[in-house]
XYZ file of C-alpha atoms in Angstrom:
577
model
C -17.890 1.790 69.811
C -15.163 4.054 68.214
C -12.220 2.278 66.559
C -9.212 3.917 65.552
C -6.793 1.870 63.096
C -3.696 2.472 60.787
C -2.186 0.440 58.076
C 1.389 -0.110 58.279
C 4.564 -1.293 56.462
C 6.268 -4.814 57.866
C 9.055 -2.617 59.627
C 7.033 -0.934 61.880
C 7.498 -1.864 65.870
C 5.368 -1.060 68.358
C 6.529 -0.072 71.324
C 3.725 0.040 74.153
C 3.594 3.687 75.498
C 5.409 5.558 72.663
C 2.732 5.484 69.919
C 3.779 9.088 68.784
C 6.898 7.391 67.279
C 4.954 5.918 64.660
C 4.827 8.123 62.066
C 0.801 8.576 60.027
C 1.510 8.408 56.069
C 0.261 6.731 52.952
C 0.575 2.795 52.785
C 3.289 2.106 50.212
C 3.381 -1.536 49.267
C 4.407 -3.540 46.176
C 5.451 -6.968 45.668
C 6.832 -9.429 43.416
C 4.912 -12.217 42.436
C 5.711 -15.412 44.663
C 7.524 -12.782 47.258
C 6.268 -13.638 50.531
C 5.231 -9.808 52.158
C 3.834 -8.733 55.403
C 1.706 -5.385 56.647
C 0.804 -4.191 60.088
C -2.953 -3.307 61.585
C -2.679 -0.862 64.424
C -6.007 -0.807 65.860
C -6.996 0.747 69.346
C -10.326 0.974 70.670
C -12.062 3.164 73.087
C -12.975 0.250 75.484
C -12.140 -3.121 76.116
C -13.320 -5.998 73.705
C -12.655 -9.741 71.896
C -11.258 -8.881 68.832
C -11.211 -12.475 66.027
C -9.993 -12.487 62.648
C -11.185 -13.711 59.466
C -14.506 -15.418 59.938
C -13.209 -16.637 63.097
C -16.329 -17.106 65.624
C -14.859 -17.450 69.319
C -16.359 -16.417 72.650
C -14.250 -14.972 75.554
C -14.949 -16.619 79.174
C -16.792 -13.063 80.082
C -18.847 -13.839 77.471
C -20.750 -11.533 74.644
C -19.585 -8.395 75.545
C -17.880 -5.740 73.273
C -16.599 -8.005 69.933
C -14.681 -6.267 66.855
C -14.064 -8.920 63.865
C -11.560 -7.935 61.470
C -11.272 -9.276 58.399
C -9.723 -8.581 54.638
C -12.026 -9.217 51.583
C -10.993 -9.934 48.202
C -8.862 -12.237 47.091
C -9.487 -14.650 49.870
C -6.606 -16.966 50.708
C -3.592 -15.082 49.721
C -3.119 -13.617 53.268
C -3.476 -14.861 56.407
C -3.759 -12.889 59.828
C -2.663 -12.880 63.368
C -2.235 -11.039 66.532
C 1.324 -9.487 67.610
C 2.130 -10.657 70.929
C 4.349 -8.902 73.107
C 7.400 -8.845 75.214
C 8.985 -7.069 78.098
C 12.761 -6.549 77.104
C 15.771 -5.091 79.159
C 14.839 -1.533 79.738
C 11.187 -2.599 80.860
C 9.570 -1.713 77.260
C 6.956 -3.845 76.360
C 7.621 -4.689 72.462
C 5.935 -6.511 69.738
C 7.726 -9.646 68.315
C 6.303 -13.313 68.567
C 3.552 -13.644 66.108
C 1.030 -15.723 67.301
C -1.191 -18.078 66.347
C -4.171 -16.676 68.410
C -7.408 -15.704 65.574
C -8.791 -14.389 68.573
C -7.512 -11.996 71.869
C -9.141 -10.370 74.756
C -7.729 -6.346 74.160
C -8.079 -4.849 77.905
C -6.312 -1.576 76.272
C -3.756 0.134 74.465
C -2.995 -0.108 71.034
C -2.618 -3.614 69.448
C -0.625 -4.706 66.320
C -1.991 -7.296 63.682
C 0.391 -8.914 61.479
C -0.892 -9.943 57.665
C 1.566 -11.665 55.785
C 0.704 -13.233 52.049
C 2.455 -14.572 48.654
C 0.974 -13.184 45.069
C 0.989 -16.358 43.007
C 3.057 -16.216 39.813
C -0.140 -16.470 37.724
C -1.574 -13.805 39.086
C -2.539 -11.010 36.222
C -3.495 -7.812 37.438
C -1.191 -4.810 38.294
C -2.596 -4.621 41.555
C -4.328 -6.930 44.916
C -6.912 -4.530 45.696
C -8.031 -5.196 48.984
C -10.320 -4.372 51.509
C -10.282 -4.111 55.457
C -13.650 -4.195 57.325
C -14.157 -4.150 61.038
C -17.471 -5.192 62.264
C -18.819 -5.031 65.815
C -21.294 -6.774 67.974
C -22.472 -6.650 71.372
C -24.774 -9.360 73.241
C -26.794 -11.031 70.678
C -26.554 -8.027 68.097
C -25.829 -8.730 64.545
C -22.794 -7.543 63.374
C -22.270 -4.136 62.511
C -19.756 -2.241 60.008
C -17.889 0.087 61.702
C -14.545 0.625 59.605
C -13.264 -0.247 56.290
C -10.645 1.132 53.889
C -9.215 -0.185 50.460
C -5.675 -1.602 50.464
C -4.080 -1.676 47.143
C -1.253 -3.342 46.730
C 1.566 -2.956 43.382
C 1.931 -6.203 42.097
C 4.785 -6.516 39.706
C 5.088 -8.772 36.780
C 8.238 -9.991 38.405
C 8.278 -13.968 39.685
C 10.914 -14.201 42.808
C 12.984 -17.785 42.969
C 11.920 -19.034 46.459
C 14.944 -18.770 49.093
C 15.856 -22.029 48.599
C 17.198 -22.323 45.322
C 18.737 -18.557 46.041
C 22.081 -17.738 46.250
C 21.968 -16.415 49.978
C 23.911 -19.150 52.080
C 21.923 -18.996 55.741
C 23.658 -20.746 58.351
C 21.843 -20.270 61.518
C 22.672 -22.795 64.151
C 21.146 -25.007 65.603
C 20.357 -26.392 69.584
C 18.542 -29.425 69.429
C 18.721 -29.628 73.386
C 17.349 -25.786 74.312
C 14.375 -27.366 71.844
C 13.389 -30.908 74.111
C 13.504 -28.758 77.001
C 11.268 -26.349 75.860
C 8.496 -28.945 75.909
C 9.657 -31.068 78.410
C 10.534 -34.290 76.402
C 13.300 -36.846 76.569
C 16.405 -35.845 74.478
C 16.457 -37.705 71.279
C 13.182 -39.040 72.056
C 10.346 -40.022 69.352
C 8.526 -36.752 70.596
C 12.294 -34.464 70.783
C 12.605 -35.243 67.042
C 9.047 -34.653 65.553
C 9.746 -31.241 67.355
C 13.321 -31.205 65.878
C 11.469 -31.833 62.011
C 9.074 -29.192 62.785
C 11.503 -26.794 63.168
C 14.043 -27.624 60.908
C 11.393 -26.768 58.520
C 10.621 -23.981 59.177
C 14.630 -23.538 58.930
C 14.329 -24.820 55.803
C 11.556 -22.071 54.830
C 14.255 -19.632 55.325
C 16.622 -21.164 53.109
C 19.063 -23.072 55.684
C 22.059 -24.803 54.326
C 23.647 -26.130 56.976
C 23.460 -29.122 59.080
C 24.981 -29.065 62.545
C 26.033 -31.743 64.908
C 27.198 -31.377 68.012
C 29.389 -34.044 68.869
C 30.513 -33.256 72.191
C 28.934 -32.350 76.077
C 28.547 -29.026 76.714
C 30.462 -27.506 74.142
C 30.152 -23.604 74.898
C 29.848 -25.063 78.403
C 26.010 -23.735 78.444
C 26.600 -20.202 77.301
C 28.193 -19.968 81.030
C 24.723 -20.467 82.110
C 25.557 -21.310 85.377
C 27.596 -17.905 86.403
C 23.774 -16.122 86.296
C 20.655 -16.726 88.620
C 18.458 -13.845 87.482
C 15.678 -15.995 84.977
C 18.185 -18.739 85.710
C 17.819 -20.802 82.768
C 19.629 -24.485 81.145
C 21.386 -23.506 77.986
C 23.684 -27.045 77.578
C 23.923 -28.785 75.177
C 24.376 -32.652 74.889
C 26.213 -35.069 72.418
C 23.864 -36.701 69.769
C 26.217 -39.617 69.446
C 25.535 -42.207 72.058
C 29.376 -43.306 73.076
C 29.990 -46.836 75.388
C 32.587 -48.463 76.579
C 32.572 -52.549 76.763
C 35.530 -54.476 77.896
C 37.838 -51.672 77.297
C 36.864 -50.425 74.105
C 34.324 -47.740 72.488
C 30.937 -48.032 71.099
C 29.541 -45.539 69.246
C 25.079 -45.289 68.641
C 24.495 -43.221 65.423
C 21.001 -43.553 64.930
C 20.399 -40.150 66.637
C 22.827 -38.506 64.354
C 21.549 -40.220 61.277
C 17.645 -39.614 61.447
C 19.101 -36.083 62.049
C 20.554 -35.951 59.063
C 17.568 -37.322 57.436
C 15.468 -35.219 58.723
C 17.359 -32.020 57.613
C 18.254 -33.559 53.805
C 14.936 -34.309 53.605
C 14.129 -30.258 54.077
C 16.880 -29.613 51.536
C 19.396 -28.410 53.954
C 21.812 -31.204 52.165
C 25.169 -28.652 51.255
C 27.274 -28.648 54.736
C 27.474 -30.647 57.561
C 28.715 -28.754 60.559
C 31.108 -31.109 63.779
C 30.396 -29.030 66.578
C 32.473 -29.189 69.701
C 35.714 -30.586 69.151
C 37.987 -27.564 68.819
C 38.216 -24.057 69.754
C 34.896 -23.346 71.452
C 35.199 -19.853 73.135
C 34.302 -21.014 76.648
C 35.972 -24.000 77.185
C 38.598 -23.613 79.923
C 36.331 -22.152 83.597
C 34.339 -25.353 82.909
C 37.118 -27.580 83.056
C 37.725 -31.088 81.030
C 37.867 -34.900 82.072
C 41.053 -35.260 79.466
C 44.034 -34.243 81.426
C 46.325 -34.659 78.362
C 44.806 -32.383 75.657
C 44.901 -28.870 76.376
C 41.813 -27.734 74.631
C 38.874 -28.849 76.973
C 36.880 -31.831 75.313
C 34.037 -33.536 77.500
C 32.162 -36.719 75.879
C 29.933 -38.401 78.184
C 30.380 -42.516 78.355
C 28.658 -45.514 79.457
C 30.327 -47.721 81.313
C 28.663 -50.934 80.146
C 31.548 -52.677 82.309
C 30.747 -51.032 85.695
C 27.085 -49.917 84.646
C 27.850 -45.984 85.212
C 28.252 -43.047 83.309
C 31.661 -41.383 82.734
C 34.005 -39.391 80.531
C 36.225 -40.089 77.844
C 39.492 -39.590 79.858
C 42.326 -39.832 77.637
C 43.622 -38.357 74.411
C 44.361 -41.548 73.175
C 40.530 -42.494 73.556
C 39.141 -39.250 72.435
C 41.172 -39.881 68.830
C 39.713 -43.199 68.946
C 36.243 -41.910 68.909
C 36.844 -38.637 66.663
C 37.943 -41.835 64.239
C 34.378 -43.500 64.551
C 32.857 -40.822 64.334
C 34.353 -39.815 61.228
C 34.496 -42.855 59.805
C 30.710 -43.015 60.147
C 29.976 -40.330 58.276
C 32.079 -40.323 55.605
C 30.882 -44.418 54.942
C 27.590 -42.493 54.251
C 29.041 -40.924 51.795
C 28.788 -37.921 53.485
C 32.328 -36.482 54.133
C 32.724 -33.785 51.352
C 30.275 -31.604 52.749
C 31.697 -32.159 56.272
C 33.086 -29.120 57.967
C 35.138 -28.683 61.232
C 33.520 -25.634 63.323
C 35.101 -23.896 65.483
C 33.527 -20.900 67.547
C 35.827 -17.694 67.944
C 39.172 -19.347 68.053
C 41.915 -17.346 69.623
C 45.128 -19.219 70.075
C 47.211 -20.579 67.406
C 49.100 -23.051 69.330
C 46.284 -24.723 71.142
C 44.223 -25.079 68.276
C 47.225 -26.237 65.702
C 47.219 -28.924 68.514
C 43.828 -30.186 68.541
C 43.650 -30.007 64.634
C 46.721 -32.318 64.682
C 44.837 -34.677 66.787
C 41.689 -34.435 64.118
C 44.022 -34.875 61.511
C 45.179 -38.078 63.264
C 42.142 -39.625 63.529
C 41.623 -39.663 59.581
C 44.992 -39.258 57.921
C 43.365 -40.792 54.620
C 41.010 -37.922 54.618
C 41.393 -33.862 54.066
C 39.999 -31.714 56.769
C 37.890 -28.800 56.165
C 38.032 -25.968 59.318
C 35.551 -23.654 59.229
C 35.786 -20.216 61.284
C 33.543 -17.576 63.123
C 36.140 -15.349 64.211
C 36.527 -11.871 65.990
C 39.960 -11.304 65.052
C 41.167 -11.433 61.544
C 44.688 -11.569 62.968
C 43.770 -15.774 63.661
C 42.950 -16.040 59.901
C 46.317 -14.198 59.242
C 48.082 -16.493 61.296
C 46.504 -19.766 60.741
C 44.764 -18.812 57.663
C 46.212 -22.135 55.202
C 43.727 -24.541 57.642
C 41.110 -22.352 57.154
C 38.468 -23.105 54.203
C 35.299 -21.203 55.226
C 35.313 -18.182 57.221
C 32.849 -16.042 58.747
C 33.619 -12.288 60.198
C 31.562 -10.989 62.913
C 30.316 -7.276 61.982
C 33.340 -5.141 64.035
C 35.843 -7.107 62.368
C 34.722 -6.788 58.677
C 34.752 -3.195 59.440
C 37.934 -2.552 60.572
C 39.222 -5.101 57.281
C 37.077 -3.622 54.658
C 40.308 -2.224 52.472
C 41.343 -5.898 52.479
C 37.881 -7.330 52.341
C 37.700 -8.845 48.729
C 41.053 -10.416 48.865
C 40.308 -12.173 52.129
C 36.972 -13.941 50.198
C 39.075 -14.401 47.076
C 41.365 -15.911 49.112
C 38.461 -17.877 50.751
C 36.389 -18.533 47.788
C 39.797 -19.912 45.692
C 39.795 -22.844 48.842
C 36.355 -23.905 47.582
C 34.924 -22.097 50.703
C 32.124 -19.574 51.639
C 32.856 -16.278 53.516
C 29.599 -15.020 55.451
C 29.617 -12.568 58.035
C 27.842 -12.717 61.865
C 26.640 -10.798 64.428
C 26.240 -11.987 67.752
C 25.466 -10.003 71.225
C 27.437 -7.404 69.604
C 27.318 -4.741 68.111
C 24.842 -2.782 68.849
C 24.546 -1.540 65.310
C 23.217 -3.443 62.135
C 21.849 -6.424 64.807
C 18.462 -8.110 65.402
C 17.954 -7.774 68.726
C 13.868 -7.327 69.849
C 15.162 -3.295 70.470
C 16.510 -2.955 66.927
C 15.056 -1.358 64.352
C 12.897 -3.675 62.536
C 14.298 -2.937 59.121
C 17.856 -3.960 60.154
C 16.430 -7.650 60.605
C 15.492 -6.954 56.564
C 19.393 -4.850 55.962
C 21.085 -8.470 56.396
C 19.945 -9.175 53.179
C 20.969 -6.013 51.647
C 24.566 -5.906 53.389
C 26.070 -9.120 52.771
C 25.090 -8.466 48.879
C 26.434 -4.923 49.250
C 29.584 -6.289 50.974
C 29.626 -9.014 48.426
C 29.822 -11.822 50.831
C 28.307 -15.186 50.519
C 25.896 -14.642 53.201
C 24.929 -14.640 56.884
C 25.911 -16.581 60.245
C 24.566 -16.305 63.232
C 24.809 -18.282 66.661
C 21.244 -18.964 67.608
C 18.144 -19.966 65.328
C 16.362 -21.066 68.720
C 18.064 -21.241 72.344
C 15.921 -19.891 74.839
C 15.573 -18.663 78.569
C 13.491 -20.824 80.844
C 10.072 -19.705 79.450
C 10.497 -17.096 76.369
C 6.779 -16.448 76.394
C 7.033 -14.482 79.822
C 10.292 -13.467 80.200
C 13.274 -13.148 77.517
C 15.334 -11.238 79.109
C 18.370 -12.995 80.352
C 22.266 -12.054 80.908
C 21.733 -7.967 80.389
C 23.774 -5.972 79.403
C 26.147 -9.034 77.765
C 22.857 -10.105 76.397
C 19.932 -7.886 74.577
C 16.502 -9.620 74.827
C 16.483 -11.539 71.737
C 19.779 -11.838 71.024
C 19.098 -15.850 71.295
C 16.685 -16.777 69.020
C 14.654 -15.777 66.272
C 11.785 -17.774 66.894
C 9.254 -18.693 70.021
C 8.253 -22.284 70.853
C 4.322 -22.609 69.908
C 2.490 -24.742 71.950
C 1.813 -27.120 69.433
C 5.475 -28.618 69.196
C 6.177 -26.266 66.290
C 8.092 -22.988 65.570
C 6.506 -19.760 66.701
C 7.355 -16.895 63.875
C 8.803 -13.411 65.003
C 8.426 -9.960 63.272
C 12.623 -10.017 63.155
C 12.237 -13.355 61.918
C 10.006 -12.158 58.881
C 11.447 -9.427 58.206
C 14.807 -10.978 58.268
C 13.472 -13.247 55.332
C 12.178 -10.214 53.213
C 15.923 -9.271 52.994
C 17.526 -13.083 51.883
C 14.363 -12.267 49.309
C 15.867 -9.060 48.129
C 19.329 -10.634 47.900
C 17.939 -13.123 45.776
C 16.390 -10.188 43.468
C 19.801 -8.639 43.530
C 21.337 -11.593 41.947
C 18.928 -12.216 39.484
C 18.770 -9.150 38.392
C 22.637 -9.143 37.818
C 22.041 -11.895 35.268
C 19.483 -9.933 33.117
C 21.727 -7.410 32.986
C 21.663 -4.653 35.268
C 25.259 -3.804 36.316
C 26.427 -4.895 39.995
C 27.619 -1.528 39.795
C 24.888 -0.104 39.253
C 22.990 -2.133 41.796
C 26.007 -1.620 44.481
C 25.860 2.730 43.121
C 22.309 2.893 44.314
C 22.585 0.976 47.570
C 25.366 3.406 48.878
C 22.994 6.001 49.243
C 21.048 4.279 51.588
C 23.817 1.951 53.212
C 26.357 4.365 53.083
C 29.679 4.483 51.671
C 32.282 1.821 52.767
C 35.231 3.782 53.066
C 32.574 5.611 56.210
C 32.563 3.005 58.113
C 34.616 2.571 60.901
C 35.617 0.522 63.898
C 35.024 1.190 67.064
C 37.058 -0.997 69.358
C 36.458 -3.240 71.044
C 32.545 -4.160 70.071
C 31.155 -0.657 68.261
C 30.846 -0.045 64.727
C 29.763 3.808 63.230
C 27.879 3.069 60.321
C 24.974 6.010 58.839
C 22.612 3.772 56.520
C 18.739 5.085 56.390
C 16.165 2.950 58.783
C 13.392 4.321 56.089
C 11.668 1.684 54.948
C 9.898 3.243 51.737
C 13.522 4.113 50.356
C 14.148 0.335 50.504
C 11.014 -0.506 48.993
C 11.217 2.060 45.953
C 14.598 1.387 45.379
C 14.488 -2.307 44.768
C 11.367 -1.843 42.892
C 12.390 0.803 40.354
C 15.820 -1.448 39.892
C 13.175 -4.286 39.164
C 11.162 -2.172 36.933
C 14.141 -0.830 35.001
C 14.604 -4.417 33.913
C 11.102 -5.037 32.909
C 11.601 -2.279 30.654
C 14.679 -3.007 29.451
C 13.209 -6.759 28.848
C 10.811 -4.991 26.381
C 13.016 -3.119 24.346
């Protein structure tokens, strides 16, 4: 049986069908220690077969036909293998993205992609992890046979990374606790919706998450406008996680939901911001309309009638300051109000919002309130800028302010606040959609240090179409495949890694290594003289209204890669002088 293979670098994407786009070339790889890394198998055989990994032993239901085994000797449990999966996006391409947890797969044809991700421990000694990759085949009751193998070396530099954690990068991804109960089918709030929630807000946590989210309203974002699209129709709403009554009259307010949240997300070490969700300038709020007929911006909270045993809405202003105040009052007698923020999602008029923050403001007037921001038009920070302490810019619009950029985060940073920047469904540019190239999942990292921003926002950790294993396509072209989530839901009530989703964390990695080596000191200018080569040069980049950007930064991956390294390198050295 012939077997053809290639070893690749992490930012490689396979695209079923257009195999001649992926370039043949030495395998250039070299790590820190305690850097978590990734490589690519491309392996395509001349007939179908069962392909396992590791010393896997499974049988397919046809039986013992054709078998290939592929496995990676030496230094045994540093890496860990598993089959790419793939995915049809919007222009029919079939794609490579969820990483599965499949050791073994049935390989009718084609080319297939293996994924091998590892960590050198800090006490590792030798200047390189020489490796080797043997396939072995068998056929019926055969014994194996040896049928490829190759050395892998891999640089290992005397270097020890800080895990993401403790790293300056501040990740706020956000999160929909609803989009993740209905993935499996469970109760909201249930026993089994939160061991799912802790499952995944660790592996939030693995990326280096620092925010906590609560969503303290119905249908804030009123489902993505879910319900305007039939095609992979899908439930995208999201539900309060306070549980609000009314008994003779007056509000009742369960926190226990909220509160094991919380717990569960401190207790992952995403402790430094507390996100309220819902209860001001949420993009879509008006087509859905609003059971409070006297506050302008739409506010829906669902309440049981213990009274008249029925569900309804809070229906007055009046009533909605009443249970902003509980709510509030809740959180900060946890001791838990300094890290609270106000969010609100791409606000756009001055006067409506100035109204609802006066209502906020109402319901605490002992108390300071923090707004935070995720705007599209830096004209609303101009405007409204004083209630504004954190601020985040989607891509277009820190393009088109880049000669004012550093004075709008000084001006942010002297509030006490954090200025990040997002992308969202747009542009098409710099994103991380499952069509983008895979090293601008990794350029995050390397932008928001180049821009000198505090870090990255985006809108969706893990919202998904009706089933994401068999169809992710969903609201094209105002959607890209992707565009939702960075994650899959694994059948065993945990997180399913992507490529994106990897390679996204290489780049918070190399922002770490940026700051660090600031402090031993290398120059930021130095560091920020050698990245415009690759990223370009800021005064390039332009705005393209309403939703482009032009941008020319390299998609090579190797210039990445040798960059960092010899910046890393020039510090070792300079350590030894």
């Amino acid at each position: 049986m012939k077997l053809d293979y290639k070893i690749l670098d992490s930012s490689v994407k396979h695209i079923k069908g257009s195999e001649e786009t992926i370039k043949s070339g030495d395998f250039y790889l070299e790590v820190a220690k305690e850097e978590s890394f990734a490589f690519q198998i491309f392996i395509r055989a001349d007939k179908p077969f069962f392909g396992t990994l590791g010393k896997n032993r499974d049988i397919h239901w046809k039986g013992l036909g054709d078998r290939i085994r592929i496995e990676i000797a030496g230094h045994e449990g540093l890496l860990d293998m598993s089959f790419l999966g793939y995915v049809q996006i919007d222009d029919g391409s079939i794609v490579a993205d969820p990483i599965l947890k499949k050791k073994s797969l049935y390989i009718e044809s084609g080319y297939q992609m293996i994924w091998v991700q590892g960590k050198v421990p800090k006490g590792f000694s030798k200047a390189n992890l020489e490796l080797e990759l043997r396939a072995y085949h068998s056929n019926g009751y055969r014994a194996e046979e040896l049928v490829a193998k190759e050395d892998v070396n891999i640089g290992v530099l005397d270097y020890v990374i800080r895990p993401v954690k403790e790293g300056g990068f501040y990740l706020d991804l956000w999160q929909h606790l609803c989009s993740w109960a209905r993935a499996y089918d469970v109760e909201y709030f249930s026993e089994e919706h939160f061991q799912i929630i802790d499952n995944y807000i660790k592996g939030l946590s693995e990326l280096g998450q620092r925010v906590v989210d609560l969503i303290i309203t119905d249908y804030p974002w009123a489902g993505q406008r879910c319900y305007q699209f039939e095609d992979n129709a899908s439930n995208l709403y999201e539900f309060n996680i306070v549980k609000v009554s009314r008994k003779n009259g007056r509000l009742t307010c369960d926190f226990s939901a909220v509160d094991r949240y919380i717990d569960i997300c401190f207790g992952h070490g995403i402790d430094e911001e507390i996100n309220i969700f819902g209860i001001i300038g949420n993009w879509d709020a008006y087509s859905f309309g609003s059971p409070i007929g006297d506050l302008k911006d739409p506010m829906r909270v669902v309440c049981y009638d213990e009274d008249l045993g029925r569900f309804d809405y809070i229906r007055s202003k009046e009533e909605f300051g009443e249970y902003l105040r509980a709510v509030f009052r809740h959180l900060a007698g946890r001791g838990l109000w300094d890290k609270v923020k106000i969010m609100s999602d791409e606000p756009n008029n001055v006067e409506l919002f100035k109204e609802t923050l006066e209502l906020i403001e109402s319901a605490v007037p002992e108390r300071k309130i923090n707004i935070k921001c995720a705007i599209h038009d830096q004209h609303f920070f101009d405007n409204y800028g004083d209630n504004i302490q954190y601020l985040s810019l989607n891509t277009c619009e820190l393009v088109n302010s880049m000669e004012r950029l550093n004075s709008i985060k000084d001006e942010v940073n002297s509030r006490g606040g954090k200025m990040t920047w997002f992308s969202c469904c747009f542009p098409e540019d710099l994103n991380i959609f499952i069509k983008s190239p895979l090293i601008e999942s990794r350029l995050n990292g390397w932008f928001t240090y180049y821009w000198d921003l505090d870090g990255f926002l985006r809108w969706a950790y893990a919202i998904w179409p009706t089933n994401p294993l068999k169809d992710v396509r969903y609201k094209y072209p105002k959607w890209n495949a992707g565009d939702m989530f960075f994650i899959y839901p694994g059948k065993d009530m945990k997180p399913m890694g992507s490529v994106r989703e990897k390679n996204f964390l290489f780049g918070i990695q190399d922002f770490g290594i940026f700051k660090e080596l600031e402090k031993s000191g290398i120059s930021k200018t130095e560091i920020i003289r050698e990245m415009e080569r690759l990223l370009g040069s800021k005064c390039d980049m332009e705005f393209v209204p309403e939703r482009s950007v032009r941008m020319k930064y390299s998609l090579e991956y190797k210039e990445y890669a040798e960059l960092r390294n010899s910046l890393i390198k020039k510090h070792l050295l300079n350590s030894k002088l």
